[in-house]
XYZ file of C-alpha atoms in Angstrom:
705
model
C 22.285 -307.600 -22.170
C 26.110 -307.460 -22.019
C 27.040 -307.381 -25.687
C 30.798 -307.618 -25.292
C 30.538 -310.550 -22.909
C 28.012 -312.206 -25.182
C 30.369 -311.974 -28.143
C 33.321 -313.182 -26.110
C 31.478 -316.180 -24.658
C 30.250 -317.400 -28.063
C 33.194 -319.791 -28.367
C 32.807 -320.999 -24.777
C 29.220 -322.215 -25.037
C 28.179 -325.855 -25.029
C 25.132 -327.542 -26.540
C 22.651 -330.126 -25.357
C 19.418 -331.766 -26.497
C 16.085 -330.401 -25.296
C 15.199 -333.925 -24.232
C 17.723 -333.503 -21.405
C 15.477 -330.810 -19.917
C 12.384 -333.000 -19.836
C 10.417 -332.871 -16.553
C 12.347 -329.787 -15.412
C 11.093 -326.295 -14.623
C 13.129 -323.575 -16.297
C 13.041 -319.944 -15.287
C 12.930 -317.804 -18.419
C 14.087 -314.193 -18.550
C 11.244 -312.677 -20.571
C 13.276 -309.835 -22.097
C 15.929 -312.274 -23.345
C 13.223 -314.558 -24.742
C 11.759 -311.655 -26.746
C 15.122 -310.244 -27.863
C 16.202 -313.580 -29.310
C 13.077 -313.501 -31.493
C 13.916 -310.001 -32.721
C 17.489 -311.047 -33.567
C 16.661 -314.327 -35.305
C 16.892 -313.952 -39.067
C 14.020 -316.423 -39.483
C 11.603 -314.452 -37.302
C 12.874 -310.882 -37.484
C 10.576 -308.308 -39.108
C 12.728 -305.538 -40.634
C 9.976 -302.929 -41.024
C 8.753 -303.018 -37.432
C 10.500 -299.676 -36.615
C 8.518 -298.063 -39.443
C 5.166 -299.343 -38.170
C 5.190 -299.525 -34.373
C 3.307 -302.100 -32.337
C 4.213 -305.749 -32.012
C 5.825 -308.021 -34.623
C 3.016 -309.282 -36.821
C 4.051 -312.909 -36.330
C 4.748 -312.465 -32.614
C 1.839 -314.509 -31.318
C 2.359 -317.364 -33.782
C 6.088 -317.601 -33.033
C 5.575 -317.512 -29.269
C 2.832 -320.133 -29.472
C 5.062 -322.418 -31.558
C 7.973 -322.040 -29.155
C 5.769 -322.757 -26.155
C 4.379 -325.786 -27.985
C 7.933 -327.088 -28.396
C 8.614 -326.732 -24.682
C 5.374 -328.513 -23.842
C 6.167 -331.297 -26.314
C 9.387 -331.938 -24.377
C 7.516 -331.776 -21.069
C 9.466 -328.690 -20.022
C 7.634 -326.423 -17.594
C 8.320 -322.704 -17.959
C 8.186 -319.884 -15.432
C 8.651 -316.485 -17.081
C 10.239 -313.644 -15.127
C 9.808 -310.081 -16.370
C 12.019 -307.198 -15.305
C 10.248 -304.586 -13.215
C 11.513 -301.180 -12.219
C 14.699 -299.707 -13.648
C 17.946 -299.977 -11.717
C 19.683 -296.647 -11.129
C 19.588 -293.633 -13.408
C 18.620 -293.621 -17.075
C 21.810 -291.955 -18.313
C 22.362 -294.321 -21.230
C 18.909 -293.871 -22.744
C 19.705 -290.705 -24.686
C 22.846 -292.208 -26.200
C 21.012 -295.303 -27.419
C 18.097 -293.176 -28.644
C 20.436 -290.908 -30.605
C 22.046 -293.874 -32.346
C 18.666 -295.362 -33.249
C 17.371 -292.015 -34.555
C 20.370 -291.627 -36.846
C 19.761 -295.058 -38.331
C 16.026 -294.418 -38.697
C 16.695 -291.091 -40.408
C 19.036 -292.772 -42.895
C 16.465 -295.493 -43.589
C 13.719 -292.954 -44.319
C 16.086 -290.977 -46.556
C 16.693 -294.114 -48.611
C 12.963 -294.897 -48.743
C 12.092 -291.378 -49.890
C 14.697 -291.720 -52.660
C 12.942 -294.884 -53.860
C 15.757 -297.152 -52.642
C 13.333 -299.566 -51.003
C 15.693 -302.542 -50.645
C 18.421 -300.416 -49.064
C 15.843 -298.814 -46.755
C 14.576 -302.204 -45.577
C 18.151 -303.336 -44.943
C 18.817 -300.174 -42.944
C 15.657 -300.617 -40.847
C 16.758 -304.220 -40.330
C 19.966 -303.110 -38.601
C 17.975 -301.652 -35.706
C 17.942 -303.753 -32.562
C 15.701 -302.775 -29.657
C 17.535 -301.566 -26.561
C 14.410 -302.355 -24.599
C 11.533 -304.734 -25.257
C 9.368 -303.490 -22.375
C 6.651 -302.540 -24.839
C 6.137 -306.199 -25.735
C 5.822 -307.464 -22.164
C 2.039 -307.183 -22.067
C 1.692 -309.011 -25.398
C 3.685 -311.929 -24.011
C 1.901 -311.862 -20.653
C -1.442 -312.059 -22.420
C -0.332 -315.186 -24.306
C 1.082 -316.783 -21.158
C -2.088 -316.061 -19.189
C -4.228 -317.570 -21.928
C -2.109 -320.739 -21.850
C -2.064 -320.839 -18.036
C 1.728 -320.513 -17.948
C 3.012 -318.838 -14.796
C 4.805 -315.518 -14.911
C 6.107 -313.090 -12.337
C 7.405 -309.533 -12.514
C 10.575 -308.920 -10.511
C 10.869 -305.822 -8.309
C 13.778 -304.694 -10.484
C 15.933 -306.801 -12.835
C 14.787 -310.290 -13.751
C 18.263 -311.785 -13.214
C 18.359 -311.553 -9.401
C 14.822 -312.926 -9.161
C 15.753 -315.902 -11.338
C 18.828 -316.576 -9.190
C 16.658 -316.395 -6.064
C 14.190 -318.916 -7.517
C 17.083 -321.195 -8.459
C 18.519 -321.027 -4.949
C 15.106 -321.841 -3.464
C 14.756 -324.739 -5.967
C 11.564 -323.406 -7.524
C 13.312 -323.786 -10.868
C 15.993 -326.194 -12.058
C 17.911 -323.882 -14.379
C 17.849 -320.410 -15.898
C 17.298 -319.480 -19.539
C 18.474 -315.903 -19.794
C 21.040 -313.379 -20.937
C 24.706 -313.292 -20.034
C 23.813 -310.791 -17.280
C 22.918 -313.808 -15.135
C 26.617 -314.739 -14.997
C 27.190 -311.709 -12.779
C 25.656 -313.759 -9.987
C 26.899 -316.912 -8.339
C 25.317 -319.474 -10.651
C 26.922 -322.560 -12.093
C 25.498 -322.205 -15.596
C 22.918 -320.420 -17.721
C 21.064 -321.483 -20.864
C 21.511 -318.632 -23.352
C 19.654 -319.966 -26.394
C 16.994 -322.514 -27.321
C 17.041 -323.854 -30.879
C 13.421 -324.912 -31.314
C 13.952 -326.254 -34.829
C 16.919 -328.463 -33.962
C 15.533 -329.290 -30.483
C 18.776 -328.195 -28.856
C 19.912 -325.633 -26.325
C 23.127 -323.680 -25.861
C 24.494 -322.956 -22.390
C 27.469 -321.436 -20.600
C 29.354 -322.607 -17.528
C 30.500 -319.725 -15.359
C 33.753 -321.532 -14.598
C 34.543 -321.693 -18.316
C 34.308 -317.895 -18.379
C 36.641 -317.563 -15.396
C 39.119 -319.943 -17.020
C 38.859 -318.124 -20.333
C 40.065 -314.929 -18.668
C 43.104 -316.640 -17.165
C 41.465 -318.497 -14.287
C 40.484 -315.255 -12.553
C 38.589 -315.111 -9.278
C 34.783 -314.679 -9.402
C 35.019 -311.123 -8.028
C 37.530 -310.192 -10.721
C 35.190 -311.592 -13.354
C 32.259 -309.532 -12.055
C 34.356 -306.359 -11.956
C 35.626 -306.976 -15.497
C 32.115 -307.479 -16.816
C 30.862 -304.280 -15.162
C 33.794 -302.228 -16.448
C 33.301 -303.558 -19.970
C 29.703 -302.329 -20.012
C 26.512 -303.777 -18.620
C 22.841 -302.908 -18.334
C 23.540 -300.850 -15.205
C 26.854 -299.220 -16.100
C 28.391 -297.867 -19.329
C 31.803 -299.069 -20.434
C 34.806 -297.499 -18.776
C 35.812 -294.796 -21.301
C 39.388 -296.101 -21.396
C 38.096 -299.447 -22.733
C 36.206 -298.021 -25.700
C 39.139 -298.681 -28.056
C 39.551 -302.317 -27.004
C 37.501 -303.894 -29.843
C 39.475 -301.905 -32.431
C 42.666 -303.430 -31.046
C 41.258 -306.882 -31.659
C 40.613 -307.441 -27.968
C 37.297 -307.913 -26.179
C 36.488 -305.299 -23.568
C 36.128 -307.879 -20.829
C 39.674 -309.117 -21.529
C 41.008 -305.563 -21.630
C 39.293 -304.883 -18.299
C 41.117 -307.810 -16.690
C 44.450 -306.517 -18.008
C 43.630 -303.055 -16.689
C 42.896 -304.450 -13.242
C 46.211 -306.282 -13.232
C 48.049 -303.030 -13.959
C 46.003 -300.820 -11.624
C 45.558 -302.982 -8.580
C 43.519 -305.982 -7.608
C 39.965 -304.951 -8.475
C 37.622 -302.716 -10.427
C 37.499 -300.143 -7.666
C 41.246 -299.597 -8.076
C 40.762 -299.030 -11.804
C 38.071 -296.451 -11.105
C 40.303 -294.620 -8.625
C 43.112 -294.551 -11.171
C 41.017 -292.481 -13.584
C 39.111 -290.399 -11.032
C 40.566 -287.123 -12.364
C 39.696 -287.816 -15.997
C 37.036 -285.237 -17.119
C 35.109 -287.802 -19.188
C 35.150 -290.167 -16.246
C 33.953 -287.445 -13.864
C 31.096 -286.507 -16.179
C 29.814 -290.072 -15.894
C 30.263 -290.072 -12.085
C 31.806 -293.435 -12.801
C 33.247 -294.393 -9.417
C 29.959 -293.913 -7.558
C 28.020 -295.742 -10.239
C 30.484 -298.635 -10.286
C 30.265 -298.991 -6.523
C 26.461 -298.895 -6.595
C 26.351 -301.513 -9.353
C 28.713 -303.711 -7.363
C 26.635 -303.418 -4.217
C 23.431 -304.081 -6.148
C 24.899 -307.414 -7.254
C 25.954 -308.328 -3.731
C 22.715 -307.210 -2.090
C 20.024 -308.267 -4.523
C 16.447 -307.081 -4.004
C 13.987 -309.861 -4.799
C 10.408 -310.868 -4.138
C 10.319 -313.495 -1.391
C 8.021 -316.461 -0.930
C 5.581 -314.471 1.212
C 5.289 -311.726 -1.383
C 7.502 -309.358 0.581
C 10.682 -307.671 -0.599
C 13.871 -309.409 0.534
C 17.505 -308.273 0.406
C 20.301 -310.791 -0.087
C 22.792 -310.818 2.809
C 20.614 -308.228 4.515
C 22.593 -308.285 7.777
C 25.619 -306.840 5.989
C 23.723 -304.505 3.674
C 24.100 -300.739 4.191
C 21.103 -298.789 5.395
C 20.719 -297.039 2.044
C 20.669 -300.248 -0.007
C 17.575 -299.127 -1.925
C 19.532 -296.144 -3.229
C 21.495 -298.569 -5.413
C 18.205 -299.090 -7.210
C 15.855 -296.192 -6.470
C 13.770 -294.899 -3.573
C 11.706 -297.593 -1.886
C 7.957 -297.567 -2.440
C 5.161 -299.155 -0.451
C 5.786 -302.912 -0.314
C 2.230 -303.522 -1.472
C 3.029 -301.900 -4.827
C 5.844 -304.354 -5.526
C 3.362 -307.147 -4.892
C 0.834 -305.769 -7.401
C 3.670 -305.294 -9.877
C 4.798 -308.897 -9.406
C 1.326 -310.208 -10.192
C 0.943 -308.188 -13.389
C -1.864 -306.029 -12.012
C 0.137 -302.926 -12.897
C 3.261 -302.130 -14.882
C 6.461 -300.468 -13.619
C 6.351 -297.172 -15.536
C 4.661 -294.903 -12.976
C 6.460 -296.648 -10.119
C 9.731 -295.816 -11.877
C 8.711 -292.172 -12.174
C 7.744 -291.979 -8.529
C 10.755 -293.835 -7.110
C 13.453 -292.299 -9.314
C 11.952 -288.823 -9.260
C 12.338 -288.416 -13.000
C 10.628 -289.058 -16.311
C 13.016 -289.574 -19.217
C 11.560 -289.138 -22.696
C 13.481 -290.534 -25.663
C 12.719 -290.056 -29.348
C 9.789 -292.079 -30.750
C 10.042 -294.318 -33.800
C 9.639 -291.467 -36.297
C 12.452 -289.626 -34.384
C 9.966 -287.019 -33.102
C 11.316 -283.896 -34.765
C 8.088 -281.873 -34.914
C 7.340 -278.984 -32.583
C 3.874 -280.435 -32.013
C 5.290 -283.684 -30.648
C 7.757 -281.792 -28.454
C 4.915 -279.669 -27.073
C 2.790 -282.754 -26.433
C 5.523 -284.493 -24.454
C 6.874 -281.491 -22.605
C 3.698 -279.551 -21.848
C 0.366 -280.986 -22.917
C 0.636 -284.377 -21.212
C 1.876 -282.861 -17.961
C -1.603 -282.360 -16.381
C -2.502 -286.005 -17.040
C 0.801 -287.165 -15.589
C 0.344 -284.901 -12.573
C -3.024 -286.531 -11.934
C -1.507 -290.001 -12.177
C 1.445 -289.195 -9.916
C -0.718 -287.305 -7.423
C -3.199 -290.153 -7.150
C -0.411 -292.597 -6.346
C 1.472 -290.231 -4.048
C -1.612 -289.501 -1.944
C -1.939 -293.216 -1.209
C 1.655 -293.859 -0.093
C 4.232 -292.374 2.280
C 3.861 -288.625 2.880
C 7.456 -288.224 1.688
C 6.237 -288.663 -1.875
C 3.407 -286.154 -1.507
C 6.003 -283.389 -1.383
C 8.560 -284.818 -3.799
C 8.557 -283.341 -7.286
C 9.359 -285.257 -10.458
C 11.801 -283.985 -13.085
C 11.026 -284.324 -16.793
C 14.033 -284.740 -19.110
C 13.512 -284.844 -22.872
C 15.934 -285.906 -25.580
C 15.271 -282.753 -27.624
C 16.086 -280.404 -24.726
C 18.296 -282.539 -22.505
C 20.036 -279.609 -20.813
C 16.717 -278.399 -19.408
C 14.896 -280.134 -16.588
C 11.219 -279.366 -16.200
C 9.709 -279.864 -12.765
C 6.362 -281.612 -12.410
C 5.139 -280.503 -9.018
C 2.355 -282.342 -7.230
C 2.548 -280.458 -3.944
C -0.530 -278.358 -4.639
C -2.594 -281.106 -6.254
C -6.264 -281.370 -5.259
C -7.356 -284.156 -2.934
C -7.804 -286.903 -5.514
C -8.002 -289.577 -2.849
C -11.253 -288.086 -1.556
C -12.487 -287.384 -5.074
C -12.562 -291.083 -6.020
C -13.604 -292.370 -2.605
C -17.311 -292.365 -3.542
C -16.878 -295.075 -6.169
C -17.621 -298.356 -4.367
C -20.524 -299.677 -6.418
C -21.574 -303.203 -5.450
C -22.119 -306.199 -7.699
C -25.914 -306.214 -7.346
C -26.150 -302.631 -8.608
C -23.769 -303.366 -11.484
C -25.665 -306.487 -12.514
C -29.019 -304.696 -12.490
C -27.626 -301.898 -14.654
C -25.945 -304.316 -17.071
C -29.261 -306.039 -17.724
C -30.590 -302.786 -19.200
C -27.613 -302.122 -21.508
C -26.507 -303.893 -24.657
C -24.267 -306.919 -24.225
C -21.642 -305.716 -26.705
C -20.368 -302.917 -24.471
C -16.752 -302.924 -23.370
C -15.517 -301.526 -20.080
C -15.263 -297.935 -21.278
C -18.645 -298.061 -22.960
C -20.338 -299.532 -19.896
C -18.886 -296.845 -17.629
C -20.266 -294.013 -19.766
C -23.531 -295.616 -20.933
C -24.527 -296.528 -17.387
C -24.039 -292.984 -16.101
C -26.122 -291.518 -18.926
C -29.071 -292.457 -16.723
C -29.028 -289.797 -13.987
C -31.095 -291.999 -11.685
C -28.527 -294.783 -11.900
C -25.696 -292.270 -11.506
C -27.128 -291.184 -8.151
C -27.012 -294.790 -6.900
C -23.264 -294.982 -7.596
C -22.443 -292.424 -4.885
C -21.210 -295.088 -2.499
C -18.772 -294.938 0.407
C -16.610 -297.889 1.291
C -18.263 -300.591 3.354
C -15.772 -301.038 6.192
C -17.173 -304.502 6.860
C -16.819 -305.743 3.300
C -14.580 -304.338 0.602
C -15.172 -304.801 -3.124
C -14.691 -308.470 -3.861
C -15.434 -309.664 -7.386
C -13.288 -308.939 -10.427
C -16.216 -307.127 -12.048
C -16.807 -304.919 -9.002
C -13.154 -303.933 -8.913
C -12.663 -303.278 -12.625
C -15.979 -301.389 -13.039
C -15.144 -299.059 -10.160
C -11.625 -298.643 -11.520
C -12.945 -297.377 -14.860
C -15.516 -295.099 -13.218
C -12.731 -293.553 -11.141
C -10.659 -293.122 -14.293
C -13.556 -291.385 -16.068
C -14.053 -289.103 -13.085
C -10.375 -288.111 -13.008
C -10.438 -287.395 -16.760
C -13.423 -285.043 -16.338
C -15.962 -287.184 -18.148
C -17.948 -287.445 -14.901
C -18.976 -284.819 -12.331
C -18.754 -285.139 -8.568
C -22.450 -286.112 -8.489
C -21.524 -288.924 -10.936
C -23.503 -287.527 -13.849
C -21.813 -287.011 -17.199
C -20.002 -283.780 -18.004
C -20.289 -282.186 -21.434
C -17.280 -284.240 -22.563
C -18.891 -287.323 -21.066
C -22.036 -286.723 -23.115
C -19.920 -286.317 -26.260
C -18.212 -289.609 -25.479
C -21.602 -291.236 -24.907
C -22.840 -290.138 -28.340
C -19.676 -291.464 -29.964
C -19.973 -294.830 -28.210
C -23.577 -295.131 -29.381
C -22.429 -294.572 -32.960
C -19.402 -296.878 -32.741
C -21.486 -299.788 -31.398
C -18.513 -302.190 -31.232
C -16.598 -302.682 -27.975
C -13.306 -303.006 -29.869
C -13.636 -299.394 -31.056
C -14.160 -297.855 -27.614
C -10.486 -297.293 -26.845
C -9.940 -295.658 -30.220
C -12.925 -293.349 -29.712
C -11.800 -292.254 -26.263
C -8.237 -291.602 -27.470
C -9.714 -289.533 -30.308
C -11.577 -287.438 -27.741
C -8.368 -286.982 -25.766
C -6.527 -285.928 -28.930
C -9.269 -283.432 -29.704
C -8.982 -281.983 -26.207
C -5.264 -281.549 -26.916
C -6.021 -279.826 -30.262
C -4.241 -282.642 -32.087
C -7.176 -284.142 -33.989
C -6.905 -282.010 -37.112
C -5.857 -282.083 -40.798
C -2.940 -279.676 -40.351
C 0.550 -280.473 -41.583
C 2.260 -280.978 -38.238
C 5.396 -282.567 -39.693
C 6.708 -280.064 -42.195
C 10.128 -279.199 -40.685
C 11.861 -281.379 -41.644
C 9.266 -282.583 -44.147
C 7.916 -286.048 -43.407
C 6.954 -287.887 -46.564
C 3.927 -290.114 -46.922
C 1.103 -287.578 -46.614
C -1.858 -287.711 -49.051
C -0.847 -286.378 -52.468
C -3.816 -286.759 -54.839
C -6.929 -284.651 -55.322
C -7.536 -281.046 -54.346
C -6.095 -279.380 -51.265
C -9.430 -279.957 -49.528
C -9.406 -283.614 -50.575
C -5.900 -284.070 -49.203
C -6.781 -282.468 -45.871
C -9.850 -284.675 -45.505
C -7.799 -287.724 -46.416
C -5.164 -286.808 -43.851
C -7.687 -286.366 -41.049
C -9.485 -289.634 -41.791
C -6.146 -291.468 -42.027
C -5.103 -290.084 -38.663
C -8.302 -291.342 -37.089
C -7.669 -294.733 -38.708
C -4.296 -294.809 -36.894
C -6.335 -295.501 -33.776
C -7.704 -298.714 -35.278
C -6.008 -301.889 -36.401
C -5.703 -303.729 -39.691
C -5.703 -307.493 -39.230
C -2.581 -308.853 -40.865
C -1.341 -312.372 -41.439
C 1.474 -313.707 -39.219
C 4.190 -312.654 -41.635
C 6.482 -309.647 -41.996
C 4.950 -306.507 -43.509
C 5.680 -305.829 -47.199
C 3.393 -302.875 -47.935
C 3.941 -299.120 -48.337
C 5.261 -296.908 -45.548
C 4.466 -293.382 -44.402
C 6.654 -291.455 -42.001
C 3.889 -288.860 -41.810
C 1.365 -291.425 -40.564
C 3.975 -292.970 -38.259
C 4.649 -289.554 -36.707
C 0.972 -289.099 -35.883
C 0.919 -292.653 -34.569
C 3.710 -291.622 -32.169
C 1.369 -288.980 -30.748
C -1.484 -291.433 -30.294
C 0.888 -293.894 -28.640
C 2.101 -291.287 -26.148
C -1.501 -290.460 -25.212
C -2.497 -294.132 -25.022
C 0.366 -294.963 -22.664
C -0.397 -292.096 -20.324
C -4.065 -293.098 -20.190
C -3.005 -296.633 -19.330
C -0.805 -295.272 -16.540
C -3.797 -293.526 -14.973
C -5.984 -296.628 -15.270
C -3.313 -298.696 -13.529
C -2.976 -296.220 -10.692
C -6.758 -296.201 -10.298
C -6.818 -299.937 -9.644
C -3.614 -299.917 -7.583
C -4.871 -297.169 -5.273
C -8.251 -298.862 -5.015
C -6.397 -301.750 -3.361
C -4.010 -299.495 -1.426
C -6.968 -297.644 0.111
C -8.537 -300.903 1.240
C -11.535 -300.410 -1.053
C -10.915 -303.812 -2.683
C -10.275 -307.116 -0.950
C -6.717 -308.297 -1.456
C -7.520 -311.564 0.369
C -4.141 -311.390 2.124
C -2.452 -311.681 -1.242
C -4.211 -314.944 -2.084
C -6.301 -313.642 -4.970
C -5.684 -315.564 -8.172
C -7.066 -312.937 -10.553
C -4.596 -310.047 -10.242
C -3.060 -310.745 -13.657
C -6.485 -311.291 -15.198
C -7.649 -307.910 -13.912
C -4.519 -306.136 -15.125
C -4.757 -307.684 -18.576
C -8.470 -306.878 -18.861
C -8.127 -303.125 -18.340
C -8.100 -300.802 -21.378
C -5.145 -299.236 -23.203
C -3.106 -302.370 -22.499
C -1.080 -302.564 -25.710
C 0.295 -300.277 -28.362
C -0.453 -301.230 -31.944
C 0.900 -300.430 -35.390
C -0.160 -297.709 -37.830
C -0.937 -300.006 -40.780
C -4.670 -299.194 -40.877
C -3.840 -295.487 -41.113
C -1.514 -296.197 -44.047
C -4.137 -298.424 -45.672
C -6.891 -295.804 -45.441
C -4.566 -293.142 -46.850
C -3.660 -295.304 -49.840
C -7.289 -296.233 -50.478
C -8.392 -292.582 -50.432
C -5.383 -291.578 -52.557
C -6.364 -294.235 -55.091
C -9.914 -292.957 -55.620
C -8.963 -289.759 -57.561
C -7.298 -291.909 -60.244
C -10.814 -292.846 -61.429
C -13.102 -290.604 -63.471
C -15.835 -290.768 -60.836
C -14.144 -291.391 -57.462
C -17.472 -291.778 -55.654
C -18.858 -294.462 -57.977
C -19.308 -297.962 -56.563
C -17.129 -299.412 -59.304
C -14.322 -296.945 -58.506
C -14.445 -297.819 -54.825
C -14.425 -301.532 -55.582
C -11.427 -301.127 -57.880
C -9.554 -299.110 -55.237
C -10.237 -301.779 -52.616
C -9.012 -304.545 -54.922
C -5.835 -302.667 -55.805
C -5.021 -301.939 -52.171
C -5.843 -305.446 -50.984
C -3.937 -307.202 -53.765
C -1.029 -304.864 -54.512
C -0.331 -302.888 -51.348
C -1.573 -305.067 -48.480
C -1.540 -308.650 -49.813
C -1.252 -310.184 -46.339
C -4.275 -308.415 -44.859
C -6.767 -310.934 -43.515
C -9.906 -309.051 -44.558
C -9.085 -305.676 -46.065
C -12.679 -304.716 -46.872
C -13.932 -305.528 -43.355
C -11.146 -303.518 -41.733
C -11.867 -300.633 -44.086
C -15.518 -300.741 -43.002
C -14.397 -300.691 -39.366
C -12.314 -297.595 -40.161
C -15.408 -295.865 -41.587
C -17.423 -296.803 -38.490
C -14.682 -295.353 -36.317
C -14.610 -292.210 -38.449
C -18.375 -291.772 -38.129
C -18.099 -291.997 -34.342
C -15.182 -289.568 -34.182
C -16.954 -287.130 -36.488
C -19.720 -286.910 -33.885
C -17.067 -286.032 -31.320
C -15.735 -283.239 -33.522
C -19.188 -281.818 -34.219
C -20.512 -281.972 -30.651
C -17.359 -281.179 -28.683
C -17.755 -278.310 -26.205
C -15.798 -275.139 -26.838
C -12.381 -275.225 -25.203
């Protein structure tokens, strides 16, 4: 989102009634739709950065807004941004700014200045809302509202759909004005049933009736999503002038266009550090030659006959066209594709600011084998160029060092998973012998506990008929995932870790706990499931503080396990206690969860790439349904971990902490005083104990590492 342009255009916008949009199809930029919610004072949740996950009222707000559109007979088509454009140079700067604010907020909270802390947390605005895409997609899919994921930025895809008359207008950010569109809706006021929009010509006139190319150059120079502000413009707001206006004046004094401005400052050290000229030219060409998904599902380039041969370099290296198609349908997300195409993984600070050595080690070293597996699996199914192309890891805490993730010597993972082509009849017969309450992870492990059944799953691809049904495809995807994570041997029987996972699933019983149990196993394998104080320098507050040292360690471990679960909360902003200590552990679980999801997605993507599943010439209607059904889909908050900690900390205040009356009193105090908006505190607490019982089995039976 172009902040300076957005501020400048505020006085140029016009308003209309939603009734005017009746019977029209509007293309909605998903990121802009979500960001407006996070900026609205009526819907903003200040403590979200202290909890993680999605806004607690997210689903209710989205449902209400979609209801309003439906009431006005407005059809919506949501477009999500896909892969990143260019390098991620601005991520560290934005992350540093956010970390400073978060650190100040926690300092205030620790000094018992709760109101000031909340206000400080409230100043944070997300640079990226990618983490909420799957939440929104799930709601849209449930309501049968169409969505599409663009190859790269959503803006060009929306413009393409407008040009092809699939949509009547665009509801999006001011970025859309970079393209040749007449107008863009920038805000919907659902309460007043109005909308606010901008005419591009009004913007040109507002800058002195400049030419469209001058306008685009000025916007880029003043700072956009693909290019930082020209350093010489940084003082413009302090002079009472908007950057976009200052950029126009600079062009007038330097020549006719933005390129002339860039050449003028080419010897400036700060300018050279940013490699500004090359980046400006790439951004300019990316606007002229937009990469979009065409009607046939193929990648198309605007004005292709005049595009340079290296047009994809304006964005990133080109991947197999089939992958862009699966991305567009929501079968997979863009994260691993970004890694593979850009050749780099950029890690920014998590919500707790990630200052512990343990978190640094997790990100820089411990997750590398899992990421190598994910990247190798994908690379072995695409162009050979990628099978020999390393990926660089850059971390915010050691940004001058680049660590190479090499996949050149990876084992043949393509052959390893090739024996998983189990047919529907075999799956159905097995399912009839297992309990109905199993989720996908539970089914994969429980089924293979029977060695006789495991032997029947050694199946090569049927060249005459690939896997067809959604169940066939998703079951084989999860089996492949389990195999790659060493829960299953090459003969498809369970490994020692697989048997541990089986015992834990038996104890957990509920399908909704399966993800949490498996993540707990992964954390144990990483030596991170423990009661040690991992966040002592600098000290993170919010750890257990009552009872003996042994009591506090037990409380800490159980609370960490509870981080993997979820407390059901009413659709209203959180008002309970906070714990930076619990949040920091939650950051670890989130990092592991996301990397597991990446591997699951590459398992299903490569299953299609290898021809093991029937794509039906792109006519399948269940790609999104399959993607949304796979595990580790969404991050969640750490409220249950905080709740369990406070409950266990409350027990020692009673003479007999183990007495039924003491436990009942602790539950009532937590439910009424600390977590008044919990939907069923006692039930969620019971679920936490069930999860703990299952994880305790993992800890007792785990093989020696």
